[in-house]
Short mmCIF file of C-alpha atoms in Angstrom, two decimals:
data_model
loop_
_atom_site.label_atom_id
_atom_site.label_comp_id
_atom_site.label_asym_id
_atom_site.label_seq_id
_atom_site.Cartn_x
_atom_site.Cartn_y
_atom_site.Cartn_z
CA UNK A 1 0.15 0.16 -0.21
CA UNK A 2 3.23 1.96 -0.46
CA UNK A 3 2.00 5.79 -1.64
CA UNK A 4 -1.47 5.08 -1.33
CA UNK A 5 -3.46 6.62 1.49
CA UNK A 6 -4.70 4.67 4.43
CA UNK A 7 -7.76 3.70 4.15
CA UNK A 8 -10.58 1.54 6.24
CA UNK A 9 -13.48 -0.14 5.05
CA UNK A 10 -16.76 -0.55 6.67
CA UNK A 11 -19.54 -3.51 5.06
CA UNK A 12 -22.73 -4.43 6.56
CA UNK A 13 -23.98 -7.57 5.48
CA UNK A 14 -27.25 -8.08 5.48
CA UNK A 15 -30.57 -10.73 4.72
CA UNK A 16 -31.82 -8.06 1.64
CA UNK A 17 -28.05 -6.20 1.31
CA UNK A 18 -24.70 -5.72 1.65
CA UNK A 19 -23.65 -2.13 1.78
CA UNK A 20 -19.86 -0.76 2.13
CA UNK A 21 -18.27 1.85 2.65
CA UNK A 22 -14.51 3.72 1.85
CA UNK A 23 -13.36 6.09 4.30
CA UNK A 24 -10.27 7.63 4.97
CA UNK A 25 -8.20 7.69 7.79
CA UNK A 26 -10.22 10.03 10.04
CA UNK A 27 -13.22 8.49 9.15
CA UNK A 28 -14.89 10.38 6.82
CA UNK A 29 -16.45 8.38 4.23
CA UNK A 30 -15.84 8.79 0.82
CA UNK A 31 -18.22 6.48 -1.08
CA UNK A 32 -20.80 3.93 -0.27
CA UNK A 33 -21.38 1.03 -2.55
CA UNK A 34 -24.11 -1.80 -2.17
CA UNK A 35 -25.02 -5.30 -3.24
CA UNK A 36 -27.13 -8.47 -3.11
CA UNK A 37 -27.67 -10.15 0.10
CA UNK A 38 -25.04 -12.22 1.46
CA UNK A 39 -25.30 -14.63 4.92
CA UNK A 40 -26.31 -17.69 4.19
CA UNK A 41 -22.90 -19.14 2.90
CA UNK A 42 -23.60 -23.00 3.95
CA UNK A 43 -26.70 -23.03 1.37
CA UNK A 44 -26.28 -24.22 -2.10
CA UNK A 45 -24.32 -21.89 -3.60
CA UNK A 46 -24.26 -19.49 -1.07
CA UNK A 47 -20.24 -18.63 -0.97
CA UNK A 48 -20.21 -17.95 -4.39
CA UNK A 49 -22.93 -15.53 -3.70
CA UNK A 50 -21.55 -13.94 -0.97
CA UNK A 51 -18.29 -13.29 -2.63
CA UNK A 52 -20.66 -11.62 -5.19
CA UNK A 53 -22.10 -9.79 -2.95
CA UNK A 54 -18.87 -8.88 -0.54
CA UNK A 55 -16.63 -7.59 -3.67
CA UNK A 56 -19.58 -6.09 -5.41
CA UNK A 57 -20.32 -3.71 -2.93
CA UNK A 58 -16.32 -3.33 -2.43
CA UNK A 59 -16.26 -2.52 -5.69
CA UNK A 60 -18.98 -0.14 -6.05
CA UNK A 61 -18.11 1.79 -3.02
CA UNK A 62 -14.02 2.18 -3.97
CA UNK A 63 -15.11 3.65 -7.77
CA UNK A 64 -17.67 5.51 -5.93
CA UNK A 65 -14.94 7.28 -3.62
CA UNK A 66 -13.18 8.13 -7.09
CA UNK A 67 -10.35 5.67 -6.34
CA UNK A 68 -8.64 3.30 -9.37
CA UNK A 69 -7.22 0.15 -9.15
CA UNK A 70 -7.29 -2.63 -6.87
CA UNK A 71 -9.28 -2.34 -3.43
CA UNK A 72 -6.18 -1.91 -0.56
CA UNK A 73 -6.78 -0.88 2.68
CA UNK A 74 -5.08 -0.40 5.82
CA UNK A 75 -8.08 -2.21 8.12
CA UNK A 76 -11.31 -3.05 7.57
CA UNK A 77 -14.32 -4.14 9.92
CA UNK A 78 -17.03 -6.66 8.63
CA UNK A 79 -19.97 -7.37 9.95
CA UNK A 80 -22.15 -10.03 9.09
CA UNK A 81 -26.24 -11.10 9.41
CA UNK A 82 -26.02 -14.68 11.00
CA UNK A 83 -22.38 -14.35 12.90
CA UNK A 84 -18.72 -14.27 11.68
CA UNK A 85 -18.04 -17.85 11.96
CA UNK A 86 -19.03 -19.71 8.59
CA UNK A 87 -17.73 -16.51 7.06
CA UNK A 88 -14.50 -14.95 8.42
CA UNK A 89 -11.93 -17.09 5.67
CA UNK A 90 -14.20 -16.75 2.70
CA UNK A 91 -13.81 -12.97 4.05
CA UNK A 92 -9.43 -12.99 4.21
CA UNK A 93 -9.59 -14.52 1.16
CA UNK A 94 -11.43 -11.67 -0.80
CA UNK A 95 -10.81 -8.15 1.38
CA UNK A 96 -7.34 -7.82 1.35
CA UNK A 97 -6.38 -5.60 4.21
CA UNK A 98 -3.82 -5.58 6.54
CA UNK A 99 -6.23 -5.41 10.03
CA UNK A 100 -9.31 -7.74 9.43
CA UNK A 101 -11.90 -7.97 11.87
CA UNK A 102 -15.29 -10.14 11.02
CA UNK A 103 -17.81 -9.54 13.33
CA UNK A 104 -21.64 -9.91 13.29
CA UNK A 105 -23.94 -7.15 12.18
CA UNK A 106 -25.28 -6.19 15.89
CA UNK A 107 -21.90 -5.49 16.88
CA UNK A 108 -21.51 -2.75 13.62
CA UNK A 109 -24.60 -2.30 14.85
CA UNK A 110 -24.15 -0.67 18.16
CA UNK A 111 -21.20 0.17 17.63
CA UNK A 112 -22.89 2.89 14.86
CA UNK A 113 -26.28 3.42 17.12
CA UNK A 114 -23.93 4.52 20.05
CA UNK A 115 -21.12 6.25 18.79
CA UNK A 116 -18.59 3.70 20.22
CA UNK A 117 -20.42 4.16 24.21
CA UNK A 118 -22.20 1.37 26.53
CA UNK A 119 -25.71 0.29 25.40
CA UNK A 120 -28.46 -1.64 23.58
CA UNK A 121 -29.17 -1.60 20.36
CA UNK A 122 -32.66 -3.46 18.28
CA UNK A 123 -31.99 -4.75 15.39
CA UNK A 124 -35.53 -4.77 13.19
CA UNK A 125 -35.14 -5.42 9.44
CA UNK A 126 -35.43 -9.05 7.58
CA UNK A 127 -34.96 -10.48 11.08
CA UNK A 128 -34.81 -8.84 14.24
CA UNK A 129 -32.20 -9.12 17.42
CA UNK A 130 -31.19 -7.12 20.09
CA UNK A 131 -26.91 -6.77 21.18
CA UNK A 132 -25.24 -4.26 24.74
CA UNK A 133 -22.25 -3.99 26.21
CA UNK A 134 -21.98 -2.31 28.89
CA UNK A 135 -18.97 0.27 30.68
CA UNK A 136 -17.39 -2.90 31.88
CA UNK A 137 -17.13 -4.08 27.84
CA UNK A 138 -19.37 -7.42 28.92
CA UNK A 139 -21.65 -8.09 26.02
CA UNK A 140 -24.97 -10.01 25.57
CA UNK A 141 -27.51 -10.38 22.62
CA UNK A 142 -30.95 -11.21 22.85
CA UNK A 143 -32.88 -12.58 19.98
CA UNK A 144 -31.31 -13.10 16.60
CA UNK A 145 -32.28 -16.88 16.58
CA UNK A 146 -33.64 -17.36 12.80
CA UNK A 147 -37.03 -17.45 11.30
CA UNK A 148 -38.55 -20.54 12.48
CA UNK A 149 -37.28 -19.82 16.38
CA UNK A 150 -37.78 -16.21 16.25
CA UNK A 151 -37.40 -13.14 14.62
CA UNK A 152 -40.39 -11.52 17.10
CA UNK A 153 -40.78 -8.15 15.73
CA UNK A 154 -38.92 -8.56 12.12
CA UNK A 155 -40.30 -7.41 8.27
CA UNK A 156 -40.13 -11.30 8.10
CA UNK A 157 -42.44 -11.62 10.90
CA UNK A 158 -45.08 -8.52 10.27
CA UNK A 159 -45.82 -10.81 6.62
CA UNK A 160 -46.34 -13.99 8.26
CA UNK A 161 -48.56 -11.88 11.00
CA UNK A 162 -50.22 -10.82 8.03
CA UNK A 163 -50.89 -13.77 5.92
CA UNK A 164 -51.68 -15.26 9.21
CA UNK A 165 -54.81 -13.21 10.04
CA UNK A 166 -56.20 -13.16 6.17
CA UNK A 167 -56.17 -16.66 6.86
CA UNK A 168 -58.53 -16.91 10.55
CA UNK A 169 -60.35 -14.05 8.66
CA UNK A 170 -60.64 -16.84 5.90
CA UNK A 171 -61.86 -19.83 8.17
CA UNK A 172 -64.36 -17.17 10.06
CA UNK A 173 -61.74 -17.64 13.07
CA UNK A 174 -60.58 -14.12 12.68
CA UNK A 175 -61.66 -10.44 11.98
CA UNK A 176 -62.15 -8.82 8.54
CA UNK A 177 -58.96 -6.88 7.28
CA UNK A 178 -57.88 -5.16 4.55
CA UNK A 179 -54.57 -7.20 3.91
CA UNK A 180 -56.23 -9.64 1.98
CA UNK A 181 -56.65 -7.99 -0.65
CA UNK A 182 -53.81 -6.00 -0.88
CA UNK A 183 -51.23 -9.11 -0.13
CA UNK A 184 -53.50 -11.12 -3.09
CA UNK A 185 -52.90 -8.01 -5.74
CA UNK A 186 -48.90 -7.48 -4.46
CA UNK A 187 -48.28 -11.27 -5.23
CA UNK A 188 -50.42 -11.94 -7.87
CA UNK A 189 -51.82 -14.88 -6.85
CA UNK A 190 -55.66 -15.69 -7.24
CA UNK A 191 -56.55 -16.61 -3.56
CA UNK A 192 -55.55 -17.16 -0.20
CA UNK A 193 -54.25 -20.74 -0.30
CA UNK A 194 -52.78 -20.05 -4.25
CA UNK A 195 -51.06 -16.95 -1.92
CA UNK A 196 -50.44 -19.60 0.93
CA UNK A 197 -48.63 -22.01 -0.80
CA UNK A 198 -46.79 -19.07 -3.26
CA UNK A 199 -44.99 -18.20 -0.62
CA UNK A 200 -43.08 -21.71 0.96
CA UNK A 201 -41.72 -21.76 -3.37
CA UNK A 202 -38.30 -21.15 -4.04
CA UNK A 203 -39.20 -18.00 -5.44
CA UNK A 204 -40.78 -16.10 -2.67
CA UNK A 205 -37.14 -16.71 0.06
CA UNK A 206 -37.54 -14.64 3.55
CA UNK A 207 -36.05 -11.39 2.08
CA UNK A 208 -38.88 -11.26 -0.53
CA UNK A 209 -41.63 -11.79 2.13
CA UNK A 210 -39.99 -9.70 4.67
CA UNK A 211 -40.45 -6.69 1.44
CA UNK A 212 -43.94 -6.81 1.62
CA UNK A 213 -44.40 -5.27 5.33
CA UNK A 214 -44.98 -1.97 4.01
CA UNK A 215 -48.27 -3.13 3.16
CA UNK A 216 -49.35 -4.16 6.66
CA UNK A 217 -47.87 0.02 7.13
CA UNK A 218 -49.92 1.27 4.42
CA UNK A 219 -53.33 -0.98 5.72
CA UNK A 220 -52.45 0.66 9.30
CA UNK A 221 -52.23 4.34 8.39
CA UNK A 222 -55.53 3.43 6.22
CA UNK A 223 -57.52 2.09 9.64
CA UNK A 224 -57.02 -1.29 9.20
CA UNK A 225 -57.00 -1.92 13.44
CA UNK A 226 -56.20 -5.49 11.94
CA UNK A 227 -53.30 -4.36 10.64
CA UNK A 228 -52.31 -1.80 13.58
CA UNK A 229 -52.56 -4.50 16.29
CA UNK A 230 -49.83 -6.37 14.19
CA UNK A 231 -47.53 -3.38 14.25
CA UNK A 232 -48.09 -2.61 17.94
CA UNK A 233 -47.43 -6.72 18.46
CA UNK A 234 -43.93 -5.75 16.86
CA UNK A 235 -42.77 -3.02 18.76
CA UNK A 236 -43.43 -4.93 22.00
CA UNK A 237 -41.76 -7.78 21.11
CA UNK A 238 -38.80 -5.74 19.99
CA UNK A 239 -38.97 -3.90 22.87
CA UNK A 240 -38.72 -6.87 25.03
CA UNK A 241 -35.69 -8.04 23.23
CA UNK A 242 -33.96 -4.69 24.78
CA UNK A 243 -35.71 -4.63 28.11
CA UNK A 244 -34.20 -8.28 28.49
CA UNK A 245 -30.47 -7.33 27.78
CA UNK A 246 -31.06 -4.24 30.27
CA UNK A 247 -31.47 -6.91 33.02
CA UNK A 248 -28.70 -8.49 32.08
CA UNK A 249 -25.83 -5.94 31.03
CA UNK A 250 -27.60 -2.51 33.52
CA UNK A 251 -29.33 -4.45 36.14
CA UNK A 252 -28.59 -1.24 38.55
CA UNK A 253 -28.93 1.49 36.40
CA UNK A 254 -31.47 3.41 35.93
CA UNK A 255 -30.50 5.31 32.28
CA UNK A 256 -29.32 3.07 29.54
CA UNK A 257 -28.92 4.10 26.17
CA UNK A 258 -31.04 2.30 23.92
CA UNK A 259 -31.21 2.98 20.65
CA UNK A 260 -32.55 0.68 17.51
CA UNK A 261 -32.25 0.62 13.62
CA UNK A 262 -33.22 -0.77 10.65
CA UNK A 263 -36.31 -1.01 7.87
CA UNK A 264 -38.90 -2.29 10.52
CA UNK A 265 -38.66 0.54 12.82
CA UNK A 266 -39.88 3.44 9.52
CA UNK A 267 -43.07 2.53 10.84
CA UNK A 268 -44.35 5.18 13.37
CA UNK A 269 -46.80 2.53 14.84
CA UNK A 270 -43.83 0.42 15.32
CA UNK A 271 -41.89 2.65 16.93
CA UNK A 272 -44.37 3.82 18.82
CA UNK A 273 -45.26 0.84 20.90
CA UNK A 274 -41.49 0.22 20.76
CA UNK A 275 -40.77 3.35 23.12
CA UNK A 276 -43.89 2.40 25.31
CA UNK A 277 -42.15 -0.30 26.77
CA UNK A 278 -38.19 1.19 26.23
CA UNK A 279 -37.45 4.87 26.23
CA UNK A 280 -35.18 4.93 23.26
CA UNK A 281 -33.78 7.47 20.62
CA UNK A 282 -32.59 6.52 16.54
CA UNK A 283 -29.32 5.10 15.71
CA UNK A 284 -27.28 7.72 15.52
CA UNK A 285 -25.20 6.31 12.59
CA UNK A 286 -25.85 3.27 10.11
CA UNK A 287 -24.63 0.18 10.51
CA UNK A 288 -22.09 0.80 7.88
CA UNK A 289 -20.61 3.32 9.14
CA UNK A 290 -20.11 1.20 12.90
CA UNK A 291 -17.75 -1.07 10.90
CA UNK A 292 -16.15 2.36 10.53
CA UNK A 293 -15.60 3.13 13.29
CA UNK A 294 -14.57 -0.21 14.51
CA UNK A 295 -12.08 0.31 11.30
CA UNK A 296 -10.21 3.61 12.85
CA UNK A 297 -10.68 1.71 16.14
CA UNK A 298 -7.81 -1.12 14.79
CA UNK A 299 -6.05 1.49 12.89
CA UNK A 300 -5.65 3.57 15.87
CA UNK A 301 -4.48 0.57 18.49
CA UNK A 302 -1.83 -0.13 16.05
CA UNK A 303 -0.15 3.18 16.16
CA UNK A 304 0.01 1.98 19.94
CA UNK A 305 3.75 1.71 21.16
#
């Protein structure tokens, strides 16, 4: 890297997209890039998909920064949904960085959300998880157990609850809801039965199903009480993640910095329900910039005698 400025890389690899940010050694963002999701490396074709998303996002950020040649970095921090264990070695083969740290998306989200201070962040995206760190440096997580056993309050869960409400209404066991028409129109399904079976096909992976969550928000804004209840329950479930971590990490502290990030929190009904249970503030920086902060710390540690 002789003759080249000392550059930092931050990556946020999620279930819906992979974001990369190139920054100077002071942490100033020079360029950002986006590519597809990269969270499942063990699935068929997953490793190739991971490589394509990671390389693509980094190259896009590199070019946006006006840089030429092959991307090289003094320090890089990569945070991935689903953890780092199955991605660490693959990442080392792709990213050229003197200092490379591969971790979870929860850690980089916390770094960005609190600006590096102790606290808790709740992520409500395709999935959901909460992560926290106290003054002693102890860390803990809540949620993040995937769509089969967790992800309460996530975008996928919101759509799952919407479909369930439609099914119950169809069977005469639940209230009528405009979600029926909204889901059928958005998917092109002719009947609720067809819609259900559609969601079980490979054409509708979790991120595509989760992308329908704004339909629930739209229905609630138009006065649909079923949709409103789903959103309020989502906010309450996300708040419970934060409150659980508060009890674990800050048992005797009255004021704890609780933050939130992710597309689910774009819903005002989710935010209100969340804030009613867990006094909070929005994330100060997005996760990808949290990754840049951690990369900058790696560079500063290198300079210490």
